[in-house]
């Protein structure tokens, strides 16, 4: 999923392309995607795009004072078209969740792959009405986010740093990928307890957090939407690189998996005595 | 999480206890839990409880034509009190997400354990405005849910039967636990493809689906909210019983885990050379 640097780049990209345009259509490909009921999508039609911003991992399109806010979640993405498809989007099994059109014929689609439909859009008068935005923690790239502020945050949370970095209500915008990267740069275990870090470790983590994100924002900046995903992946040192070589020391990059769900069955009763493959353990079963 | 039988029992339990009562308070412990903005919670105050129903895994409290709808998700639960706490719920880190009060001093809390906050409540004029309800598939205990209807559903989906049973837009109300149980009773592999089942397998699965759920509803019926969780667990044959003995054939109950997330790190750079424990593989690492 896109995190702070890519969401910032997407917001910048959209701002540059939609400046001066007027919304001419908002169509839903999935009823699930829109989490608000009033105002309806039609309320945006005819409104000028007054600005595009980022709030944590949310993108905020200010359309004449009414805001279209969206969060791309795990498998969501934005696809820009200078010439938007003429086809009216209809709710169904399409991977396109939402389509927006502008008065010069351009537009964008929000797409979502996979079965877990988490992409979320909101149409609100005030971005504070979006639950995930109302509870966002500070932006780690803001001037006010000093080392002292960060030290106070770490000191007040008895939780693992990996979880703290990813918790949007503690720090806005960092997800699974950049938290892996930041911890690798800081040379800290993901399971280290935030409140027990010493002053030197706090400085290392603060520096790694700011530099990693600032570098990623600079790399993503100005790239079109369709190149951002590959650029993010290419820039990763350990995230998504299980089994590859650590660029720092040459050791192998390791993985910890979190089994969020499981099923139980009886091989004799249900599968003719054959154990089913388990992504995590099947290599040991063979 | 509660599934069809427990949600039905919770709805029946609430209906019996709230009949004739009037809502005197709705308080939020978490802003995240309420997914709608208008009408506000205060709109329910003063309204009589006109009925309590179940829609898939959703519970619907009809309060004078305005509906309080909620879904307990993975770690949510309902706690009833004949004498509701006098303390006004305040948004914060409380595990209580929503508190409802009635005019005889009773009330209930919706609680949610863990960090993944998925419990969702909606206040709507029409239950069809709740996205998850609008897309619900047929109720498997309804009279109209005949074997012919089920056969047509299976035949039109090229997906694994475990996933099909759990998909709320295909069949409403069955989750991870009862789908394990149903497949064990039907002696079918969870990975069997729905569209390729033969007539005899379809009959077996239909019978297992209806009987397992009807039996669970009968067992849960009339139990108070606080006993439902244990009763559900006690009734399971294979679900949650990895390593125990299959009650049907005496083989061992097996598990397949699905790793929904993972992190990467370098042991040399980050953890002093020590690999971190992985719930799935650590038993092999020792």
XYZ file of C-alpha atoms in Angstrom, chain A residues 31-38 74 93 116 118 122-124 129-132 134-135 157 162 166-167 169-170 176 180-181 183-185 187-191 238-242 246 248-249 251-271 273-281 283-284, chain B residues 31-38 74 93 116 118 122-124 129-132 134-135 157 162 166-167 169-170 176 180-181 183-185 187-191 238-242 246 248-249 251-271 273-281 283-284:
156
model
C -21.201 0.666 -2.847
C -18.814 -0.406 -0.089
C -16.212 2.166 -0.991
C -18.237 5.224 0.043
C -18.504 5.402 3.824
C -20.704 8.478 4.021
C -24.316 8.881 2.906
C -24.756 12.628 2.821
C -3.804 -2.374 1.350
C -17.370 -6.951 -9.629
C -10.371 -7.652 1.127
C -10.775 -1.842 2.460
C -15.762 9.887 2.206
C -17.654 12.957 1.060
C -17.722 15.463 3.915
C -15.649 14.235 10.133
C -13.637 11.318 8.704
C -13.025 9.034 11.707
C -9.494 8.028 10.691
C -9.972 12.945 13.406
C -7.736 10.532 15.304
C 3.953 4.025 25.005
C 7.301 -1.523 15.002
C 2.618 1.981 12.210
C -0.118 3.232 14.530
C -3.139 7.645 15.859
C 0.428 7.923 17.228
C 4.459 -1.718 7.253
C 10.741 -1.912 8.347
C 13.087 0.467 6.532
C 14.082 0.259 11.924
C 16.777 -1.171 9.668
C 18.419 2.243 9.253
C 19.576 -0.718 13.662
C 16.762 -1.454 16.116
C 14.763 -4.624 16.622
C 11.129 -4.255 15.542
C 10.186 -5.832 18.881
C 14.893 -4.937 3.671
C 11.121 -4.636 3.285
C 9.809 -7.298 0.919
C 13.350 -8.678 0.489
C 13.214 -11.868 2.562
C 21.296 -7.065 3.699
C 24.426 -2.956 5.195
C 26.216 -6.078 6.455
C 23.665 -11.124 6.223
C 20.417 -12.553 4.892
C 17.183 -10.552 5.296
C 14.771 -12.454 7.531
C 11.013 -12.431 7.909
C 8.495 -12.697 10.728
C 4.993 -13.596 9.614
C 1.858 -12.835 11.550
C -0.851 -15.401 11.046
C -4.021 -13.368 11.176
C -6.289 -16.253 10.407
C -6.278 -20.021 10.335
C -8.623 -22.857 9.581
C -8.849 -26.320 11.106
C -9.780 -29.574 9.432
C -9.330 -33.318 9.690
C -7.199 -34.813 6.937
C -8.703 -38.273 7.307
C -12.319 -37.027 7.203
C -11.914 -34.247 4.690
C -8.927 -34.528 2.364
C -5.557 -38.278 4.422
C -3.519 -35.578 2.678
C -2.413 -32.611 4.798
C -3.163 -29.290 3.063
C -0.293 -27.009 2.115
C 0.344 -24.228 4.591
C 2.259 -21.297 3.188
C 4.369 -21.113 6.341
C 4.983 -24.739 7.186
C 8.360 -26.327 3.127
C 8.999 -28.344 6.265
C -15.015 7.895 17.419
C -13.953 5.150 15.006
C -16.849 2.894 15.899
C -19.584 5.102 14.416
C -19.407 5.017 10.627
C -22.231 7.470 9.954
C -22.357 11.188 10.709
C -26.043 11.978 10.381
C -13.439 -10.052 15.115
C -8.429 4.062 25.233
C -7.557 -3.999 15.246
C -13.158 -3.180 13.337
C -24.280 2.868 12.049
C -27.229 5.134 12.744
C -29.472 5.156 9.681
C -27.935 2.391 3.818
C -25.370 0.260 5.678
C -22.913 -0.846 2.965
C -22.370 -4.331 4.387
C -26.959 -3.693 1.188
C -24.633 -6.325 -0.284
C -18.551 -19.448 -8.263
C -14.248 -22.337 2.440
C -17.475 -17.074 4.501
C -18.244 -14.484 1.844
C -22.188 -11.205 -0.152
C -22.702 -14.848 -1.221
C -14.410 -18.762 9.924
C -14.753 -25.102 9.434
C -17.498 -27.027 11.230
C -16.957 -28.575 5.986
C -15.992 -31.139 8.603
C -19.578 -32.414 8.843
C -16.379 -34.273 4.848
C -15.173 -31.804 2.229
C -11.789 -30.154 1.837
C -11.865 -26.407 2.535
C -9.934 -25.942 -0.702
C -12.582 -29.033 14.727
C -12.516 -25.236 14.738
C -9.928 -23.954 17.207
C -8.964 -27.542 18.091
C -5.621 -27.914 16.312
C -11.093 -35.586 15.476
C -15.356 -38.459 13.898
C -12.349 -40.641 13.097
C -7.098 -38.568 13.549
C -5.459 -35.344 14.715
C -7.096 -31.991 13.843
C -4.793 -29.996 11.573
C -4.407 -26.297 10.857
C -3.660 -24.107 7.860
C -2.515 -20.584 8.729
C -2.807 -17.594 6.470
C -0.070 -15.059 6.951
C -1.812 -11.745 6.399
C 1.188 -9.639 7.227
C 4.921 -9.964 7.670
C 7.907 -7.811 8.494
C 11.484 -8.030 7.285
C 14.665 -7.263 9.204
C 18.352 -8.080 9.348
C 19.352 -10.092 12.415
C 22.964 -8.946 12.259
C 22.096 -5.238 11.941
C 19.081 -5.158 14.193
C 18.835 -7.926 16.765
C 22.393 -11.799 15.409
C 19.359 -13.428 17.019
C 16.509 -14.426 14.720
C 13.146 -13.231 16.031
C 10.537 -15.811 16.966
C 7.965 -16.434 14.281
C 4.750 -17.979 15.539
C 4.625 -20.304 12.530
C 8.217 -21.362 12.089
C 9.027 -24.545 16.498
C 11.233 -25.667 13.623
